[in-house]
CSV table of C-alpha atoms and ligand atoms in Angstrom, one decimal:
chain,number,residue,atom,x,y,z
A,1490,UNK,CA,-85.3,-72.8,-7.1
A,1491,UNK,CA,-88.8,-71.2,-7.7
A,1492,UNK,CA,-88.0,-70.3,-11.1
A,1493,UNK,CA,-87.5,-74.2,-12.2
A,1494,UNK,CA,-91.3,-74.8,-10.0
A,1495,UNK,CA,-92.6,-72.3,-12.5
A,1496,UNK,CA,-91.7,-73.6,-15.5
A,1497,UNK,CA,-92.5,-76.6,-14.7
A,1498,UNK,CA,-96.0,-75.4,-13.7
A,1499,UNK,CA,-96.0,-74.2,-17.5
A,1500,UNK,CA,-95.0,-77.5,-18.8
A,1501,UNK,CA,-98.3,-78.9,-16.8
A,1502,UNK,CA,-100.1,-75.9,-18.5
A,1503,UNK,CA,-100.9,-74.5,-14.3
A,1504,UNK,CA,-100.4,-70.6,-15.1
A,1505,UNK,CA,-101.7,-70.0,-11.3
A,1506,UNK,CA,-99.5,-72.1,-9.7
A,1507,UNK,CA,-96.8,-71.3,-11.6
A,1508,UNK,CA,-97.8,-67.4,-10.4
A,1509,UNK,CA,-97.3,-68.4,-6.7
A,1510,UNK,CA,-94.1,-70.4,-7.3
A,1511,UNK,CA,-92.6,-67.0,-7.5
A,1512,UNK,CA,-94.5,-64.9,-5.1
A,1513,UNK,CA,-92.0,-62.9,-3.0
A,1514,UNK,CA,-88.7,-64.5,-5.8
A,1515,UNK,CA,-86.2,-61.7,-6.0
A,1516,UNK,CA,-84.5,-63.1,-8.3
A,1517,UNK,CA,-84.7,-61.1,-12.2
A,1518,UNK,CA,-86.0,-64.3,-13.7
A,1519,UNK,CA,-88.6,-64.7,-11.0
A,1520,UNK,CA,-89.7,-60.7,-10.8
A,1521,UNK,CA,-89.8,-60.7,-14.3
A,1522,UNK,CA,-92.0,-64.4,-15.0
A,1523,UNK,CA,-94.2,-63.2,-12.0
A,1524,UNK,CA,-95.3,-59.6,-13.7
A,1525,UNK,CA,-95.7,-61.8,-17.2
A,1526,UNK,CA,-97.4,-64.3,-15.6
A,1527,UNK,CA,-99.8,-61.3,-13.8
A,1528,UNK,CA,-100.2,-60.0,-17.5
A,1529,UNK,CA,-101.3,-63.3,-18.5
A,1530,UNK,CA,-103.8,-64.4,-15.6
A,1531,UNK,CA,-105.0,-60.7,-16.4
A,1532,UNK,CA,-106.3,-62.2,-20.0
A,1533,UNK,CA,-103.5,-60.0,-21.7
A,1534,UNK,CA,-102.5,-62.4,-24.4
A,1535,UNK,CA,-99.4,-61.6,-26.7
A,1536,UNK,CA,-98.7,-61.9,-29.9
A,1537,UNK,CA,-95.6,-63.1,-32.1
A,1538,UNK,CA,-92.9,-61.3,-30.5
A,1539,UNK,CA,-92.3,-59.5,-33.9
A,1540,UNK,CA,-95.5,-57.7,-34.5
A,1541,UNK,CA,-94.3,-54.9,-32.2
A,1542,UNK,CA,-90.3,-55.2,-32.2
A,1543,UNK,CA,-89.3,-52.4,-29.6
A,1544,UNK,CA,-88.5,-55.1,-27.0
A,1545,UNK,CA,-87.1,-57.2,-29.3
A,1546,UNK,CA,-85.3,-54.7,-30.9
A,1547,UNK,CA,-83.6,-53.3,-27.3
A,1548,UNK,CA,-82.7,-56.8,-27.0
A,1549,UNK,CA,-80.6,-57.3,-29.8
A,1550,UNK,CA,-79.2,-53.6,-29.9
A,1551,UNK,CA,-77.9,-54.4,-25.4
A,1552,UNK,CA,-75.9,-57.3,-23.7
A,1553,UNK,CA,-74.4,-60.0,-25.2
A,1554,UNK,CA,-76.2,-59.2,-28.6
A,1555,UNK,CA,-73.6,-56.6,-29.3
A,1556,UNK,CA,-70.6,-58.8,-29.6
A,1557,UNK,CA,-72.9,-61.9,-31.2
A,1558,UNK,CA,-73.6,-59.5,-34.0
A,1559,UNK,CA,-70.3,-58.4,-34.9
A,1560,UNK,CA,-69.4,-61.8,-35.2
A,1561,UNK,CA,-72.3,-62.8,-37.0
A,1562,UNK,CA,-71.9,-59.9,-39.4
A,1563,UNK,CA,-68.3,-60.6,-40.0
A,1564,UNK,CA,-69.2,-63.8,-40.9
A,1565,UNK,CA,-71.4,-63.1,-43.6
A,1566,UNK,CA,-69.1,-60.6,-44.8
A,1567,UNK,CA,-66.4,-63.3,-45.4
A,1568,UNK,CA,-69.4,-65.2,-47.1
A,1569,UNK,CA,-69.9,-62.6,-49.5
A,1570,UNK,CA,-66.5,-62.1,-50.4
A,1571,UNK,CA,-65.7,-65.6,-50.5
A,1572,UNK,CA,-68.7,-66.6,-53.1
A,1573,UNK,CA,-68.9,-63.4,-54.8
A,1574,UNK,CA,-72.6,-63.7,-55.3
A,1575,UNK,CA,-74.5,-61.4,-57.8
A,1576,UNK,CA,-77.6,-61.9,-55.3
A,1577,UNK,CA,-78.1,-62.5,-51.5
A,1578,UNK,CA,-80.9,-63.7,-50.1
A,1579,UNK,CA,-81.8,-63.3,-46.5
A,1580,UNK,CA,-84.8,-65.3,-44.7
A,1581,UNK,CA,-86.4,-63.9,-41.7
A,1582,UNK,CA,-83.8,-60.5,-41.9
A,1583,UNK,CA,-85.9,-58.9,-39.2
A,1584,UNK,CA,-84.5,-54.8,-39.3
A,1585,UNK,CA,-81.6,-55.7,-41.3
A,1586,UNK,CA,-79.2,-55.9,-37.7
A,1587,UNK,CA,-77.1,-58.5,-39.1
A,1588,UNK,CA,-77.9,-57.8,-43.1
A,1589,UNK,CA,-77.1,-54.4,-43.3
A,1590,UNK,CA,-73.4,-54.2,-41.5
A,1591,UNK,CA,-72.6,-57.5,-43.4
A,1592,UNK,CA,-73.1,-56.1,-47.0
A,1593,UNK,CA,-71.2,-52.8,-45.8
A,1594,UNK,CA,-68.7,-54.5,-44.6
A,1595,UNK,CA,-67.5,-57.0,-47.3
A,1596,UNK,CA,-65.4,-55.9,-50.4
A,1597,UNK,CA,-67.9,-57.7,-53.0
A,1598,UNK,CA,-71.2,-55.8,-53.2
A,1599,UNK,CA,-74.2,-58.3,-54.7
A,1600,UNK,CA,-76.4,-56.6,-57.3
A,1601,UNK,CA,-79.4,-57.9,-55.8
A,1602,UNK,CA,-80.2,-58.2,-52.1
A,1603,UNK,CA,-84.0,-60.2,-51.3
A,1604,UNK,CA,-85.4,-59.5,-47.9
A,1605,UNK,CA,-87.9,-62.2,-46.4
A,1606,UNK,CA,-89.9,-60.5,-43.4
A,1607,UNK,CA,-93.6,-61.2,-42.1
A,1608,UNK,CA,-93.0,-58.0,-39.6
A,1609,UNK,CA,-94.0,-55.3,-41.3
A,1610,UNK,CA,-92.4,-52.6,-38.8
A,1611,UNK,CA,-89.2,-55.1,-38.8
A,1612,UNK,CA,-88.9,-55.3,-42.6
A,1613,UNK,CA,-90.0,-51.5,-43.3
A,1614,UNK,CA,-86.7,-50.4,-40.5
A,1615,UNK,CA,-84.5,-53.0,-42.8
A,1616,UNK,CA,-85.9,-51.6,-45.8
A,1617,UNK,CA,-84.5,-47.7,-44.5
A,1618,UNK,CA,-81.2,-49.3,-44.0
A,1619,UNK,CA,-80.9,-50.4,-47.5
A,1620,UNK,CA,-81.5,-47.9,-49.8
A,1621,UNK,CA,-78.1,-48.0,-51.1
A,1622,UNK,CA,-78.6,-51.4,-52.3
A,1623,UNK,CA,-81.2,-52.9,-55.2
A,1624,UNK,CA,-83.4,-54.6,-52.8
A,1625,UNK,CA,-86.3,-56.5,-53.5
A,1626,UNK,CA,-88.7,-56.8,-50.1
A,1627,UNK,CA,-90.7,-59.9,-49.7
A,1628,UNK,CA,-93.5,-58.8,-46.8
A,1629,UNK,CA,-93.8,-62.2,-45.5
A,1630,UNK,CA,-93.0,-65.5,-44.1
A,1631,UNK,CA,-90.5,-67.9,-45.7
A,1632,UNK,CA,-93.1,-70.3,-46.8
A,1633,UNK,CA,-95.3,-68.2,-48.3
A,1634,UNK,CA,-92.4,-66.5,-50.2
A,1635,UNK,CA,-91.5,-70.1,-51.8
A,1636,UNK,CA,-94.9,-70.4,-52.9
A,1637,UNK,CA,-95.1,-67.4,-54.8
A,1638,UNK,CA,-91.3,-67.6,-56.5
A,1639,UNK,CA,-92.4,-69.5,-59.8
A,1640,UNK,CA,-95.0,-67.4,-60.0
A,1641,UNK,CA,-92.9,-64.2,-60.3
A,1642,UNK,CA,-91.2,-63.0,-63.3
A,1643,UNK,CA,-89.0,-60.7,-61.9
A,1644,UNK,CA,-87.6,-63.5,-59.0
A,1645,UNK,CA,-83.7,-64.8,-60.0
A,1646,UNK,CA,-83.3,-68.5,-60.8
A,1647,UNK,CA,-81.4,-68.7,-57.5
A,1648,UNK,CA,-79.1,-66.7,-54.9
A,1649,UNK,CA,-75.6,-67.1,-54.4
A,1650,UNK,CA,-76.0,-66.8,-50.7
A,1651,UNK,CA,-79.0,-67.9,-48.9
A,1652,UNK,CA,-78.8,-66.7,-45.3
A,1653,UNK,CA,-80.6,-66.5,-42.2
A,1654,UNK,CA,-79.7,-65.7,-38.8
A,1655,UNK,CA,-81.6,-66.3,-35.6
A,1656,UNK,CA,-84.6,-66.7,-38.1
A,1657,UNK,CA,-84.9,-70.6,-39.0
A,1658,UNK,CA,-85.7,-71.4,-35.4
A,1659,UNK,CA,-89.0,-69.8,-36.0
A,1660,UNK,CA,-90.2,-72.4,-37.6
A,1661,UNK,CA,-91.5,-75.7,-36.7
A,1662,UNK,CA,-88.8,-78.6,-37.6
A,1663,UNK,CA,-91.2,-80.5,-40.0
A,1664,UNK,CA,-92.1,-77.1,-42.1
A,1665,UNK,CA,-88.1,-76.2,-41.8
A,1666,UNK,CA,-87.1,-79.3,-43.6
A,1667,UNK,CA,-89.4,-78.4,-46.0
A,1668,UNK,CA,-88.3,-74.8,-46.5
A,1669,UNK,CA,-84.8,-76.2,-47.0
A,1670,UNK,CA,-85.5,-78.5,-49.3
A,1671,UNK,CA,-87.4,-75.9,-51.4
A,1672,UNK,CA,-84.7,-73.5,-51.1
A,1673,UNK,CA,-82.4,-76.0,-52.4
A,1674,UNK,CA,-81.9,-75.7,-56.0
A,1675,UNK,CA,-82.4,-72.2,-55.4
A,1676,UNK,CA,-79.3,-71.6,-53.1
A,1677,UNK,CA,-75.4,-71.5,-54.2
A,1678,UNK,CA,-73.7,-71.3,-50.0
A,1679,UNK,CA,-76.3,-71.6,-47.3
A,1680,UNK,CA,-75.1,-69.7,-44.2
A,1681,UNK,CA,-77.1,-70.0,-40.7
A,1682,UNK,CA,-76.7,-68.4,-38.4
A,1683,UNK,CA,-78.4,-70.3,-34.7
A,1684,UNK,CA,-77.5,-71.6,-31.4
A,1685,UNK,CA,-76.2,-74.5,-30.6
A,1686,UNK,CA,-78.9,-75.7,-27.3
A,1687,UNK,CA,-78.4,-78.6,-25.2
A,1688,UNK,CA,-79.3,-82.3,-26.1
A,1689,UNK,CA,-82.1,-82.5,-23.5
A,1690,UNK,CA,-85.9,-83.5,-24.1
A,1691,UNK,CA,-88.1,-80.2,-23.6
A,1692,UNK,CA,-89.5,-79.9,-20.2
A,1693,UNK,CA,-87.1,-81.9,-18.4
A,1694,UNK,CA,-86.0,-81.1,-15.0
A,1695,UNK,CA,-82.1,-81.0,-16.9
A,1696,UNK,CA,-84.0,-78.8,-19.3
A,1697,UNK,CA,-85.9,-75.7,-17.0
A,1698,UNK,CA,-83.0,-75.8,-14.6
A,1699,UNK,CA,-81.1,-75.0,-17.7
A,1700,UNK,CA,-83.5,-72.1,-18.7
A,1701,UNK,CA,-84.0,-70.5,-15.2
A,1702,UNK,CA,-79.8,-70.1,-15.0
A,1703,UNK,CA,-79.3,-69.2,-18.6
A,1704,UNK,CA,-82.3,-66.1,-18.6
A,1705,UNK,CA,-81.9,-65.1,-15.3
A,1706,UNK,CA,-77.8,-64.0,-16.9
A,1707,UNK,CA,-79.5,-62.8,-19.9
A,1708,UNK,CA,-81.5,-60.8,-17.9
A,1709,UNK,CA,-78.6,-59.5,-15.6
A,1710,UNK,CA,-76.8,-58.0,-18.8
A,1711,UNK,CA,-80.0,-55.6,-19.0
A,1712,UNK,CA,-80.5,-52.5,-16.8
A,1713,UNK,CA,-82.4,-50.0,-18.3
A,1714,UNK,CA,-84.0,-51.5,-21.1
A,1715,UNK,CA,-84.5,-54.9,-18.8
A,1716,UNK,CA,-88.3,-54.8,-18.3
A,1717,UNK,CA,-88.9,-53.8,-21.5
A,1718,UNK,CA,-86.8,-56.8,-22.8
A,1719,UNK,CA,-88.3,-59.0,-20.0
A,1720,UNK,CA,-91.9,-58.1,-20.7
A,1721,UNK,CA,-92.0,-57.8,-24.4
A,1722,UNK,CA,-89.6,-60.3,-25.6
A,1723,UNK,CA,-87.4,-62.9,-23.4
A,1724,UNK,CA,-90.5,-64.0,-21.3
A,1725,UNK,CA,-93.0,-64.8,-24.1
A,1726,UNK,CA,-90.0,-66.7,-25.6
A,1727,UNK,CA,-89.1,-68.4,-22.4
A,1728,UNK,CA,-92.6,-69.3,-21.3
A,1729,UNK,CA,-94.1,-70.1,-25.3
A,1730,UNK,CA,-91.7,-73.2,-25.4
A,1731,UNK,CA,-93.0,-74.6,-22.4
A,1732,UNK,CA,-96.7,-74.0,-22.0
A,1733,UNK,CA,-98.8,-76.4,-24.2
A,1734,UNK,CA,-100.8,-73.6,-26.8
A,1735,UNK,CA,-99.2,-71.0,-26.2
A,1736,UNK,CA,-97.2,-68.6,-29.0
A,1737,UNK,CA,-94.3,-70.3,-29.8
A,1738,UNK,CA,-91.4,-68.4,-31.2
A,1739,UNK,CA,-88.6,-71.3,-30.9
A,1740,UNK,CA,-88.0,-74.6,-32.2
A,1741,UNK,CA,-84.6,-74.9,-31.2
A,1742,UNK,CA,-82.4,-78.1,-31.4
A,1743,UNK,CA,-78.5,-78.8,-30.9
A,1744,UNK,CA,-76.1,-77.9,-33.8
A,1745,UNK,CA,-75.7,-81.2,-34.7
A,1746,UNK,CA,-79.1,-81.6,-35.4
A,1747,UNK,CA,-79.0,-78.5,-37.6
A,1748,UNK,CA,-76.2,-80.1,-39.4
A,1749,UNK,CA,-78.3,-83.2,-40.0
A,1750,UNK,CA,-81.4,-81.6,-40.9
A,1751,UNK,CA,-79.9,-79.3,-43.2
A,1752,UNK,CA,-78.5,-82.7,-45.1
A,1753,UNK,CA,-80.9,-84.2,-45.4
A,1754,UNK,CA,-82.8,-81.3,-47.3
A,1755,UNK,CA,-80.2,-82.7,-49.7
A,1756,UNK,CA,-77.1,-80.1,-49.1
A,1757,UNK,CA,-74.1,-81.2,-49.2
A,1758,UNK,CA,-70.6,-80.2,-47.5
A,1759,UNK,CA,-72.5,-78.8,-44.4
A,1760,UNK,CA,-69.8,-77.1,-42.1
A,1761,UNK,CA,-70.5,-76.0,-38.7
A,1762,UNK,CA,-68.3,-73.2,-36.8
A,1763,UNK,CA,-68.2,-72.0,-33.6
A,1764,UNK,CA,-69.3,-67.9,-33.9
A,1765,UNK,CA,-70.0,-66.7,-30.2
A,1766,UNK,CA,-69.7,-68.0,-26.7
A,1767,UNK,CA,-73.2,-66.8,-26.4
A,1768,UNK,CA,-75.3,-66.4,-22.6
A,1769,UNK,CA,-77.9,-68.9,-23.9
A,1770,UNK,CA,-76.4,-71.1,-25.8
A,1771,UNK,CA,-73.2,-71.1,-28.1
A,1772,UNK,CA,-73.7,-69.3,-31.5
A,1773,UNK,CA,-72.2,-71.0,-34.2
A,1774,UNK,CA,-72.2,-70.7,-38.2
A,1775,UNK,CA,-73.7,-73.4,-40.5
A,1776,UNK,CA,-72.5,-73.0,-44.5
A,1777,UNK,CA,-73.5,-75.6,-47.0
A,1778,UNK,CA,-73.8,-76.0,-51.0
A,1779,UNK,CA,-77.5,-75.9,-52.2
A,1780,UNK,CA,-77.9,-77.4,-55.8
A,1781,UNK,CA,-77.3,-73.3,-57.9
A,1782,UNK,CA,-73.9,-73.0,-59.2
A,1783,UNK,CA,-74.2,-68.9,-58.8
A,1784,UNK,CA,-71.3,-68.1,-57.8
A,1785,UNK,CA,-69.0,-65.8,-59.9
A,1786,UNK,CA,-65.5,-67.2,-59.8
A,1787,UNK,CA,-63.4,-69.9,-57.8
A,1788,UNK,CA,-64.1,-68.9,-54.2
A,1789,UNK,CA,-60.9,-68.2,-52.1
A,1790,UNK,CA,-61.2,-70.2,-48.9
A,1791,UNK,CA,-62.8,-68.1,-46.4
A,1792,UNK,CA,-63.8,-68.2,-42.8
A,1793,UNK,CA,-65.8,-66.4,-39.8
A,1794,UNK,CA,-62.8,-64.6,-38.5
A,1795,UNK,CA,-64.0,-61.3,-37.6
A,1796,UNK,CA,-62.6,-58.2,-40.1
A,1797,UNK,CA,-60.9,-55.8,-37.8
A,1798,UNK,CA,-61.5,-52.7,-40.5
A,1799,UNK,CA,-64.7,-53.1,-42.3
A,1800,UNK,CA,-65.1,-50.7,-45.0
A,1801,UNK,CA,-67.7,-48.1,-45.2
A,1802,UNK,CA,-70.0,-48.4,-48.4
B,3332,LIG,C1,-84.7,-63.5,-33.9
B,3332,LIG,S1,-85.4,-62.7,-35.2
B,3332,LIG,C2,-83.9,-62.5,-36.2
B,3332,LIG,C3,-83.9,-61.3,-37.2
B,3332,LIG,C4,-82.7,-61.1,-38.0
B,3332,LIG,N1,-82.4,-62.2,-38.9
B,3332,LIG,C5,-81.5,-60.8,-37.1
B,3332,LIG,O1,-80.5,-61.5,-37.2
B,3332,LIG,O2,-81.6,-59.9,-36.3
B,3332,LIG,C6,-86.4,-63.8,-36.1
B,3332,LIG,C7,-87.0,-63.2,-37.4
B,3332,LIG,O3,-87.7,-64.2,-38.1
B,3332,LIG,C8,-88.8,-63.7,-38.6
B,3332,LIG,N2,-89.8,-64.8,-38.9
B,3332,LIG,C9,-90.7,-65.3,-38.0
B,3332,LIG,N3,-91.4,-66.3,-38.7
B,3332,LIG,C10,-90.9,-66.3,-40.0
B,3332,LIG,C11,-91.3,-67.0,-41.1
B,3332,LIG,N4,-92.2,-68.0,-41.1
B,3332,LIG,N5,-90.6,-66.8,-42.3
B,3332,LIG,C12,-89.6,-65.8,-42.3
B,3332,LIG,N6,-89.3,-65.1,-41.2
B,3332,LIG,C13,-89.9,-65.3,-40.1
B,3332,LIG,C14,-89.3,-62.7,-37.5
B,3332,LIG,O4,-90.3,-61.8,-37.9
B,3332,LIG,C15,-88.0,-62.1,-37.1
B,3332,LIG,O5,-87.7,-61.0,-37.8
């Protein structure tokens, strides 16, 4: 398949040969590689994929995003009812997609809500979304938010719920353990939200045979918005895994892994749940106990099953 010759000609860092691997490929994932690639060999050079969200935003808004959402949204609803936490905090909330529904959905209603968000357009669309809640914006990335914590007299002790969903594999694994383990004592439930990738080594043959089918079906549930998508989000992600310096957006890993890193930050009863049968990889739902006893009250057992009438606020 030409696709798979492409990306493996960005594994070997050979933009131009990876260019003519899918000369004349009808195929979406190889029209849609071969006008990125163009783009590229042009000297157009992107960004992170968040600086300027339309793409990214048609993205989550179309295809299998729709139904991944509502279940991630129930999910944190549940969360929030089940903990009862006076404050949420959400890392990485991008325009509030999953955020927003979630809190409008669940009976208990936090006091506080912190937003993390190095996108400035991302963060200021959340930001319009939550005016009904006492929201506390933090205008940049996870890291540099921990930093500045002791130093600010107004942040809580700790949040009943930590979450963040399709956010923590933004981050490298080495500087994730560290977030974790910062946002420990800080965190009553932590609730992730990621995907669950396949156990193979990056760049294997097992590996971009597994890329070319699974984005050439996320591109097929686009039609309008599918160059648009293409162009300004699934290709940079798809191409800045594989090509050695480029912009990398993903540091994915199994859900085991994510279990496993997420304990040894020092959590403890890390739970793992299967959210959304997801076109590139399975979606699933990660809770754990950080070291903050916030929550209000005994916790009624809870779980991801979807709410079939959220409330409106
Ligand atoms: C795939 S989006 C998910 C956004 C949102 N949580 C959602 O579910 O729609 C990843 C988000 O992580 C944010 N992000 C990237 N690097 C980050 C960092 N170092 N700290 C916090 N957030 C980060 C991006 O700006 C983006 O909004």
């Amino acid at each position: 398949m030409s696709a798979v010759r492409a990306l493996q000609a960005l594994v070997d860092d050979d933009p131009e040969a990876a260019r003519r691997a899918v000369s004349g490929d009808t195929s979406l994932l190889g029209s849609a590689l071969a006008q990125h690639l163009d783009r590229q060999l042009d000297g157009q050079r992107s960004g992170s994929v968040y600086d300027a969200p339309a793409a990214f935003e048609a993205f989550i808004r179309g295809g299998g995003n729709v139904q991944l959402y509502d279940a991630t949204r129930a999910a944190l609803a549940a969360a929030y009812d089940a903990e009862q936490p006076a404050a949420v905090l959400d890392v990485g909330c991008g325009d509030g997609t999953a955020l927003v529904p979630a809190l409008r959905a669940a009976r208990h209603h936090p006091d506080r809500v912190d937003v993390v968000e190095p996108s400035e357009p991302l963060l200021e669309a959340a930001l319009s979304e939550l005016r009904a809640w006492r929201v506390h914006p933090w205008p940049t990335t996870v890291q540099e938010f921990l930093t500045r914590l002791d130093e600010d007299d107004d942040a809580p002790a700790g949040w009943g719920v930590v979450q963040s969903t399709f956010a923590l594999h933004t981050l490298p694994h080495a500087e994730r353990t560290e977030v974790l383990r910062a946002l420990l004592p800080r965190t009553g439930r932590l609730a992730v939200v990621e995907f669950d990738v396949p156990q193979v080594p990056v760049g294997s043959p097992e590996h971009l045979e597994f890329l070319a089918r699974t984005y050439e079906q996320g591109l097929a549930e686009y039609d309008d918005d599918r160059e648009l998508v293409a162009q300004g989000f699934l290709m940079p992600v798809l191409t800045g895994q594989l090509r050695p310096g480029a912009v990398r957006a993903t540091f994915e890993q199994p859900a085991q892994a994510w279990a496993e890193q997420v304990r040894s930050a020092g959590f403890a009863d890390v739970e793992v749940t299967a959210l959304d049968d997801y076109w590139s990889s399975p979606a699933f739902l990660l809770t754990a106990r950080g070291g903050a006893p916030l929550w209000r009250g005994p916790a009624t057992p809870w779980s991801p099953t979807p709410r079939t009438a959220p409330p409106t606020p």
